[in-house]
Short mmCIF file of C-alpha atoms and ligand atoms in Angstrom, two decimals:
data_model
loop_
_atom_site.label_atom_id
_atom_site.label_comp_id
_atom_site.label_asym_id
_atom_site.label_seq_id
_atom_site.Cartn_x
_atom_site.Cartn_y
_atom_site.Cartn_z
CA UNK A 1 0.00 0.00 0.00
CA UNK A 2 2.73 2.44 0.97
CA UNK A 3 4.51 1.56 -2.25
CA UNK A 4 2.09 3.79 -4.17
CA UNK A 5 3.55 6.76 -2.30
CA UNK A 6 6.99 6.23 -3.76
CA UNK A 7 7.46 7.84 -7.17
CA UNK A 8 8.01 4.89 -9.54
CA UNK A 9 10.04 7.00 -12.00
CA UNK A 10 12.42 8.09 -9.24
CA UNK A 11 12.76 4.43 -8.24
CA UNK A 12 13.56 3.56 -11.85
CA UNK A 13 16.27 6.24 -11.92
CA UNK A 14 17.64 5.09 -8.54
CA UNK A 15 17.91 1.52 -9.85
CA UNK A 16 19.66 2.68 -13.03
CA UNK A 17 22.11 4.91 -11.13
CA UNK A 18 22.75 2.17 -8.56
CA UNK A 19 23.79 -0.26 -11.29
CA UNK A 20 25.61 2.11 -13.66
CA UNK A 21 27.27 4.57 -11.22
CA UNK A 22 27.07 2.88 -7.80
CA UNK A 23 28.31 -0.50 -8.97
CA UNK A 24 29.39 0.15 -12.54
CA UNK A 25 28.44 -3.48 -13.04
CA UNK A 26 30.49 -5.12 -15.77
CA UNK A 27 29.27 -7.36 -18.59
CA UNK A 28 29.20 -10.96 -17.38
CA UNK A 29 29.72 -9.98 -13.73
CA UNK A 30 27.58 -11.73 -11.09
CA UNK A 31 25.82 -9.66 -8.43
CA UNK A 32 25.14 -10.63 -4.82
CA UNK A 33 22.49 -8.40 -3.31
CA UNK A 34 21.03 -8.15 0.21
CA UNK A 35 17.89 -6.22 1.09
CA UNK A 36 14.92 -6.03 3.45
CA UNK A 37 11.97 -7.91 1.94
CA UNK A 38 10.02 -4.63 1.95
CA UNK A 39 12.51 -3.18 -0.56
CA UNK A 40 11.27 -5.62 -3.19
CA UNK A 41 10.11 -2.89 -5.65
CA UNK A 42 13.67 -1.54 -5.80
CA UNK A 43 15.31 -4.98 -5.86
CA UNK A 44 13.20 -5.99 -8.85
CA UNK A 45 14.18 -2.81 -10.72
CA UNK A 46 17.86 -3.24 -9.85
CA UNK A 47 17.78 -6.86 -10.99
CA UNK A 48 16.28 -5.82 -14.33
CA UNK A 49 18.80 -2.97 -14.73
CA UNK A 50 21.65 -5.36 -13.84
CA UNK A 51 20.61 -7.89 -16.48
CA UNK A 52 20.22 -5.10 -19.06
CA UNK A 53 23.80 -4.10 -18.19
CA UNK A 54 24.92 -7.65 -18.96
CA UNK A 55 24.95 -9.24 -15.48
CA UNK A 56 25.81 -12.94 -15.24
CA UNK A 57 23.60 -14.09 -12.37
CA UNK A 58 21.90 -11.77 -9.87
CA UNK A 59 21.35 -13.41 -6.46
CA UNK A 60 19.15 -11.43 -4.04
CA UNK A 61 18.98 -12.37 -0.35
CA UNK A 62 16.23 -10.91 1.82
CA UNK A 63 15.82 -10.19 5.51
CA UNK A 64 12.56 -9.68 7.35
CA UNK A 65 12.07 -7.75 10.58
CA UNK A 66 9.57 -10.23 12.08
CA UNK A 67 11.92 -13.13 11.35
CA UNK A 68 14.85 -11.27 12.92
CA UNK A 69 12.77 -10.61 16.06
CA UNK A 70 11.55 -14.21 16.14
CA UNK A 71 15.10 -15.31 16.91
CA UNK A 72 15.57 -12.95 19.87
CA UNK A 73 12.18 -13.90 21.30
CA UNK A 74 12.22 -17.65 20.78
CA UNK A 75 15.72 -19.01 20.23
CA UNK A 76 17.68 -21.12 22.69
CA UNK A 77 20.53 -19.22 24.36
CA UNK A 78 23.15 -21.12 22.30
CA UNK A 79 21.73 -19.59 19.13
CA UNK A 80 23.29 -16.20 19.86
CA UNK A 81 26.86 -17.44 19.45
CA UNK A 82 26.12 -18.83 16.01
CA UNK A 83 25.95 -17.50 12.48
CA UNK A 84 25.12 -19.01 9.06
CA UNK A 85 28.80 -19.62 8.22
CA UNK A 86 27.95 -21.67 5.12
CA UNK A 87 26.05 -18.75 3.63
CA UNK A 88 28.67 -16.12 4.46
CA UNK A 89 31.44 -18.45 3.20
CA UNK A 90 29.42 -18.72 0.00
CA UNK A 91 29.32 -14.94 -0.32
CA UNK A 92 33.09 -14.81 0.16
CA UNK A 93 33.48 -17.48 -2.55
CA UNK A 94 31.22 -15.46 -4.84
CA UNK A 95 33.36 -12.34 -4.35
CA UNK A 96 36.54 -14.37 -4.88
CA UNK A 97 34.99 -15.46 -8.20
CA UNK A 98 34.43 -11.85 -9.23
CA UNK A 99 30.86 -11.10 -8.10
CA UNK A 100 29.94 -7.51 -7.26
CA UNK A 101 28.13 -6.71 -4.01
CA UNK A 102 25.14 -4.49 -3.44
CA UNK A 103 23.48 -3.85 -0.08
CA UNK A 104 20.11 -2.14 0.20
CA UNK A 105 19.44 -0.93 3.73
CA UNK A 106 16.10 0.12 5.15
CA UNK A 107 15.16 -2.05 8.13
CA UNK A 108 13.81 -0.24 11.18
CA UNK A 109 17.08 1.05 12.68
CA UNK A 110 15.70 0.58 16.19
CA UNK A 111 14.42 -2.93 15.54
CA UNK A 112 16.48 -4.51 18.32
CA UNK A 113 16.13 -1.66 20.82
CA UNK A 114 13.90 -3.67 23.15
CA UNK A 115 15.88 -6.90 22.92
CA UNK A 116 18.50 -8.16 25.40
CA UNK A 117 21.70 -6.14 24.62
CA UNK A 118 23.82 -9.13 25.66
CA UNK A 119 22.18 -11.33 23.01
CA UNK A 120 22.36 -8.57 20.42
CA UNK A 121 26.08 -8.11 21.09
CA UNK A 122 26.79 -11.87 20.99
CA UNK A 123 24.85 -12.40 17.78
CA UNK A 124 26.56 -9.37 16.26
CA UNK A 125 29.99 -10.70 17.20
CA UNK A 126 29.28 -14.23 15.92
CA UNK A 127 28.08 -12.73 12.65
CA UNK A 128 31.13 -10.45 12.39
CA UNK A 129 33.46 -13.43 12.81
CA UNK A 130 31.60 -15.52 10.23
CA UNK A 131 31.38 -12.54 7.86
CA UNK A 132 35.11 -11.81 8.08
CA UNK A 133 36.17 -13.71 4.90
CA UNK A 134 33.50 -11.89 2.88
CA UNK A 135 34.22 -8.54 4.56
CA UNK A 136 37.90 -8.81 3.63
CA UNK A 137 36.93 -8.57 -0.04
CA UNK A 138 34.85 -5.48 0.73
CA UNK A 139 37.21 -3.77 3.21
CA UNK A 140 40.17 -4.33 0.86
CA UNK A 141 38.03 -3.11 -2.06
CA UNK A 142 38.88 -6.18 -4.09
CA UNK A 143 35.78 -5.75 -6.23
CA UNK A 144 33.15 -3.10 -6.98
CA UNK A 145 30.45 -2.74 -4.32
CA UNK A 146 27.78 -0.25 -3.34
CA UNK A 147 25.30 0.46 -0.53
CA UNK A 148 22.07 2.38 -0.96
CA UNK A 149 18.72 2.67 0.83
CA UNK A 150 15.04 2.11 0.31
CA UNK A 151 12.32 4.05 2.18
CA UNK A 152 10.61 1.27 4.14
CA UNK A 153 7.58 2.06 6.31
CA UNK A 154 9.23 0.95 9.55
CA UNK A 155 12.28 3.16 8.96
CA UNK A 156 10.11 6.10 7.87
CA UNK A 157 8.12 5.88 11.12
CA UNK A 158 11.37 6.26 13.12
CA UNK A 159 12.50 9.30 11.17
CA UNK A 160 9.06 10.99 11.20
CA UNK A 161 7.27 9.70 14.32
CA UNK A 162 4.82 12.61 14.25
CA UNK A 163 3.50 11.83 10.74
CA UNK A 164 1.13 9.18 9.46
CA UNK A 165 2.83 6.16 7.91
CA UNK A 166 1.87 7.31 4.40
CA UNK A 167 3.24 10.82 4.91
CA UNK A 168 6.36 9.47 6.57
CA UNK A 169 7.16 7.11 3.68
CA UNK A 170 6.59 9.87 1.13
CA UNK A 171 8.89 12.25 3.03
CA UNK A 172 11.64 9.67 3.55
CA UNK A 173 11.42 8.70 -0.13
CA UNK A 174 11.89 12.37 -1.09
CA UNK A 175 14.87 12.70 1.25
CA UNK A 176 16.48 9.55 -0.17
CA UNK A 177 15.89 10.57 -3.78
CA UNK A 178 17.27 14.08 -3.14
CA UNK A 179 20.37 12.83 -1.32
CA UNK A 180 20.90 10.16 -3.98
CA UNK A 181 20.70 12.82 -6.72
CA UNK A 182 17.99 11.07 -8.74
CA UNK A 183 15.35 13.83 -8.81
CA UNK A 184 16.64 15.49 -11.98
CA UNK A 185 16.44 14.17 -15.53
CA UNK A 186 20.11 13.24 -15.79
CA UNK A 187 21.27 11.69 -12.52
CA UNK A 188 24.34 10.15 -14.19
CA UNK A 189 25.62 13.64 -15.12
CA UNK A 190 24.87 14.93 -11.61
CA UNK A 191 26.91 12.10 -10.13
CA UNK A 192 29.76 12.84 -12.50
CA UNK A 193 29.89 16.48 -11.33
CA UNK A 194 29.60 15.49 -7.68
CA UNK A 195 32.40 12.92 -7.99
CA UNK A 196 34.60 15.56 -9.65
CA UNK A 197 34.04 18.00 -6.74
CA UNK A 198 34.95 15.34 -4.16
CA UNK A 199 38.00 14.40 -6.21
CA UNK A 200 39.26 18.05 -6.03
CA UNK A 201 39.14 17.87 -2.21
CA UNK A 202 40.98 14.56 -1.99
CA UNK A 203 43.67 15.81 -4.41
CA UNK A 204 44.28 18.89 -2.24
CA UNK A 205 44.45 16.84 0.98
CA UNK A 206 46.77 14.31 -0.65
CA UNK A 207 49.23 17.01 -1.74
CA UNK A 208 49.26 18.55 1.76
CA UNK A 209 50.66 15.31 3.33
CA UNK A 210 49.37 16.27 6.80
CA UNK A 211 50.82 14.34 9.71
CA UNK A 212 47.73 14.97 11.85
CA UNK A 213 44.40 16.77 11.99
CA UNK A 214 43.48 18.85 15.03
CA UNK A 215 39.73 19.04 15.71
CA UNK A 216 38.27 21.65 18.06
CA UNK A 217 34.66 22.39 18.92
CA UNK A 218 32.27 22.17 21.87
CA UNK A 219 33.56 19.34 24.10
CA UNK A 220 36.25 18.45 21.57
CA UNK A 221 40.02 18.97 21.44
CA UNK A 222 41.31 16.01 19.49
CA UNK A 223 44.49 15.38 17.54
CA UNK A 224 44.09 12.57 15.02
CA UNK A 225 47.47 11.40 13.71
CA UNK A 226 47.27 10.06 10.17
CA UNK A 227 48.71 6.71 9.09
CA UNK A 228 52.05 6.70 7.29
CA UNK A 229 51.46 6.82 3.55
CA UNK A 230 47.73 7.46 4.07
CA UNK A 231 45.65 8.41 1.05
CA UNK A 232 42.47 10.50 1.09
CA UNK A 233 39.56 9.07 -0.88
CA UNK A 234 36.00 10.11 -1.63
CA UNK A 235 33.25 9.72 -4.19
CA UNK A 236 34.03 7.34 -7.01
CA UNK A 237 37.10 5.17 -6.65
CA UNK A 238 38.72 2.25 -8.36
CA UNK A 239 38.42 -1.22 -6.88
CA UNK A 240 41.29 -3.72 -7.18
CA UNK A 241 39.44 -5.40 -10.06
CA UNK A 242 39.89 -2.14 -11.99
CA UNK A 243 36.23 -1.07 -11.83
CA UNK A 244 35.48 2.53 -10.78
CA UNK A 245 32.37 2.56 -8.55
CA UNK A 246 30.61 4.63 -5.87
CA UNK A 247 30.56 2.46 -2.75
CA UNK A 248 28.07 4.70 -0.94
CA UNK A 249 24.95 6.35 -2.35
CA UNK A 250 24.61 9.02 -1.11
CA UNK A 251 28.14 10.11 -0.27
CA UNK A 252 29.43 13.50 0.87
CA UNK A 253 32.61 12.51 2.71
CA UNK A 254 36.33 12.47 2.02
CA UNK A 255 38.11 10.05 4.32
CA UNK A 256 41.39 8.41 5.19
CA UNK A 257 43.13 6.14 7.69
CA UNK A 258 44.21 7.52 11.06
CA UNK A 259 47.27 6.17 12.90
CA UNK A 260 46.02 3.59 15.42
CA UNK A 261 48.61 4.71 18.02
CA UNK A 262 48.59 8.48 17.46
CA UNK A 263 45.22 9.84 18.56
CA UNK A 264 45.17 12.04 21.67
CA UNK A 265 42.68 14.30 23.42
CA UNK A 266 38.96 14.24 23.97
CA UNK A 267 35.94 14.33 21.69
CA UNK A 268 32.16 14.66 22.03
CA UNK A 269 29.68 13.28 19.50
CA UNK A 270 27.47 15.80 17.71
CA UNK A 271 24.68 13.44 16.64
CA UNK A 272 23.20 10.28 18.14
CA UNK A 273 24.62 7.01 16.87
CA UNK A 274 22.17 4.29 15.93
CA UNK A 275 24.00 1.00 16.43
CA UNK A 276 22.40 -2.43 15.90
CA UNK A 277 19.03 -1.18 17.07
CA UNK A 278 20.20 0.93 19.99
CA UNK A 279 20.68 4.65 20.21
CA UNK A 280 23.95 5.89 21.73
CA UNK A 281 23.88 9.62 22.43
CA UNK A 282 26.21 12.30 23.79
CA UNK A 283 29.31 10.13 23.60
CA UNK A 284 32.39 11.56 25.31
CA UNK A 285 35.68 9.72 25.06
CA UNK A 286 39.32 10.39 25.83
CA UNK A 287 42.14 8.98 23.72
CA UNK A 288 45.69 8.40 24.91
CA UNK A 289 48.27 7.02 22.50
CA UNK A 290 45.51 6.08 20.06
CA UNK A 291 43.44 4.13 22.58
CA UNK A 292 40.18 5.11 24.26
CA UNK A 293 40.94 5.23 27.98
CA UNK A 294 37.68 6.80 29.18
CA UNK A 295 34.25 6.54 27.60
CA UNK A 296 30.76 7.57 28.58
CA UNK A 297 27.47 8.29 26.92
CA UNK A 298 24.33 10.01 28.23
CA UNK A 299 22.26 7.33 26.50
CA UNK A 300 23.19 3.76 25.55
CA UNK A 301 26.42 3.75 27.57
CA UNK A 302 26.28 -0.02 28.16
CA UNK A 303 25.99 -0.65 24.42
CA UNK A 304 28.97 1.64 23.81
CA UNK A 305 31.11 -0.06 26.48
CA UNK A 306 30.27 -3.52 25.11
CA UNK A 307 31.20 -2.33 21.63
CA UNK A 308 34.56 -1.05 22.90
CA UNK A 309 35.23 -4.46 24.46
CA UNK A 310 34.68 -6.35 21.18
CA UNK A 311 38.44 -6.74 20.67
CA UNK A 312 41.76 -4.89 21.03
CA UNK A 313 41.18 -2.74 17.92
CA UNK A 314 37.68 -1.63 18.93
CA UNK A 315 39.11 1.14 21.16
CA UNK A 316 41.17 2.60 18.32
CA UNK A 317 40.27 4.50 15.16
CA UNK A 318 40.09 3.07 11.66
CA UNK A 319 38.73 6.08 9.76
CA UNK A 320 38.56 9.86 9.89
CA UNK A 321 36.21 11.66 7.47
CA UNK A 322 35.43 15.27 6.59
CA UNK A 323 31.95 16.49 5.65
CA UNK A 324 30.99 20.18 5.57
CA UNK A 325 28.08 21.30 7.71
CA UNK A 326 26.41 22.65 4.55
CA UNK A 327 26.12 19.14 3.05
CA UNK A 328 22.56 18.51 1.81
CA UNK A 329 22.02 15.70 4.29
CA UNK A 330 23.12 17.92 7.17
CA UNK A 331 20.89 20.73 5.92
CA UNK A 332 17.87 18.41 5.84
CA UNK A 333 18.10 18.60 9.65
CA UNK A 334 16.89 15.01 9.87
CA UNK A 335 18.29 12.24 12.01
CA UNK A 336 18.02 9.15 9.81
CA UNK A 337 19.17 6.61 12.46
CA UNK A 338 21.15 5.12 9.58
CA UNK A 339 24.91 5.46 9.26
CA UNK A 340 24.83 5.71 5.47
CA UNK A 341 22.90 8.96 5.86
CA UNK A 342 23.96 10.31 9.24
CA UNK A 343 27.70 9.89 8.61
CA UNK A 344 27.29 11.98 5.46
CA UNK A 345 25.86 14.83 7.51
CA UNK A 346 28.98 15.51 9.60
CA UNK A 347 32.69 14.96 10.05
CA UNK A 348 33.10 11.58 11.68
CA UNK A 349 35.52 9.03 13.05
CA UNK A 350 35.13 5.26 13.04
CA UNK A 351 36.13 2.85 15.75
CA UNK A 352 37.75 -0.35 14.54
CA UNK A 353 38.82 -1.72 11.17
CA UNK A 354 40.61 0.60 8.74
CA UNK A 355 40.22 0.59 4.97
CA UNK A 356 43.51 -0.68 3.55
CA UNK A 357 42.62 1.02 0.26
CA UNK A 358 43.20 4.38 2.02
CA UNK A 359 46.97 4.08 1.56
CA UNK A 360 49.19 5.08 -1.33
CA UNK A 361 49.71 1.79 -3.22
CA UNK A 362 47.13 0.34 -0.80
CA UNK A 363 46.27 -2.59 -3.03
CA UNK A 364 49.75 -4.09 -2.74
CA UNK A 365 50.09 -3.85 1.05
CA UNK A 366 49.96 -6.98 3.22
CA UNK A 367 48.04 -6.96 6.50
CA UNK A 368 51.34 -6.63 8.38
CA UNK A 369 52.41 -3.66 6.25
CA UNK A 370 49.06 -1.91 6.86
CA UNK A 371 49.58 -2.48 10.58
CA UNK A 372 53.18 -1.21 10.46
CA UNK A 373 51.96 2.04 8.89
CA UNK A 374 49.42 2.55 11.67
CA UNK A 375 46.32 0.94 10.15
CA UNK A 376 43.96 -0.49 12.76
CA UNK A 377 42.42 -3.99 12.74
CA UNK A 378 39.16 -5.02 14.40
CA UNK A 379 35.97 -6.99 13.88
CA UNK A 380 34.00 -3.74 14.04
CA UNK A 381 33.83 -0.55 11.99
CA UNK A 382 31.45 1.92 13.62
CA UNK A 383 31.23 5.53 12.45
CA UNK A 384 30.10 8.30 14.77
CA UNK A 385 29.63 11.96 14.14
CA UNK A 386 31.92 14.58 15.69
CA UNK A 387 31.44 17.55 13.33
CA UNK A 388 29.01 20.44 13.49
CA UNK A 389 28.57 24.15 12.78
CA UNK A 390 31.35 25.06 15.25
CA UNK A 391 33.97 22.53 14.15
CA UNK A 392 37.42 23.91 13.34
CA UNK A 393 40.12 21.66 11.89
CA UNK A 394 43.79 22.40 11.35
CA UNK A 395 46.08 20.20 9.30
CA UNK A 396 49.45 19.73 11.01
CA UNK A 397 52.51 19.26 8.80
CA UNK A 398 55.56 17.19 9.83
CA UNK A 399 57.42 20.45 10.71
CA UNK A 400 54.61 21.44 13.08
CA UNK A 401 53.18 24.19 10.87
CA UNK A 402 49.39 24.44 10.63
CA UNK A 403 47.03 24.87 7.67
CA UNK A 404 43.34 25.72 8.17
CA UNK A 405 41.20 22.86 6.78
CA UNK A 406 37.76 23.63 8.30
CA UNK A 407 36.45 26.81 9.91
CA UNK A 408 33.04 26.88 11.59
CA UNK A 409 32.03 23.61 10.00
CA UNK A 410 33.01 24.50 6.40
CA UNK A 411 36.04 23.99 4.17
CA UNK A 412 38.47 26.82 4.96
CA UNK A 413 39.20 27.42 1.27
ZN1 ZN B 1 32.96 7.47 6.58
ZN1 ZN B 2 33.11 4.40 8.01
#
């Protein structure tokens, strides 16, 4: 019923852009796709667009909110330390054989909010371990992949609790289509221009060769050392299989790898973080020598502390990203409860695993070499927002000199 509220032509354009720009799917390439079952109208369109582009075999896999909840409410305790290894191994094998990956997100971001956090954490960890072989292909950017969203009713109700379900879906659909740049007649050209603008920023940052970034703002005085030989990336980039794709739709960020042992100071989050169904808000942490030594949150503190205890790398950074406060997603003023959107509204840092592609000659580095240059390793990668209208950032050069990067939430030049 709510599907009638979503403009079918905009959905058509989103499917086309997802396949041609997001994935840049190649002739003969297989596609492994995951989505909520309620995103079926988009999955069908993407499948058709993929086959028109010459796809080999498209394999969609669906999740369902009621089925997810059925586990937490009915399963034996042992269930929460298990994962469908056979399936995730199969995905890894598919990627090793050259398949592209697309993820459509749109489940209720607070789906697990009422469930036992212990079980949620255990199931999340078991899944992370089982997913590791597949994730390695994605984190190392071995093949083209892309994530985008679909305006499901349950997600829309979270973003617009004051509206009727119909109005909420229509508004979320508009926000997604606007942020994904598919409202005009030529979304492919719009993406080309947007990718070029992001590329200018990464080129400038890469020529600066900053040793560290110094963030200041309300509750924040944080020096983020950058990994040796780090490379800034953003927008379209080339996977190791040679295909240029846009891994995130939308995307507003430029990002790189921090040094896992060179982060010092304190930082306060500027937006709530929606993590595996829980909301973590007003995070305040202190870093010493790259490691979080103190952490608290006004809301969801137990979830945050559990997350930090996932493994050794969970208390260290794997990503730092810059997004101006004037970004369209930030200007929408909405909290999407969805990292794909919320991280593109503000400068952010991520706890956990780094992207090994964010190094000069990143594709040729071994895991040990990434580590030696300061790249972090962890089962988790969780982005949280630290930028806002009052964020100032200086780039610090090896000789200690400073270059303004951000002033009052915007690019300094
Ligand atoms: Zn990011
Ligand atoms: Zn991230």
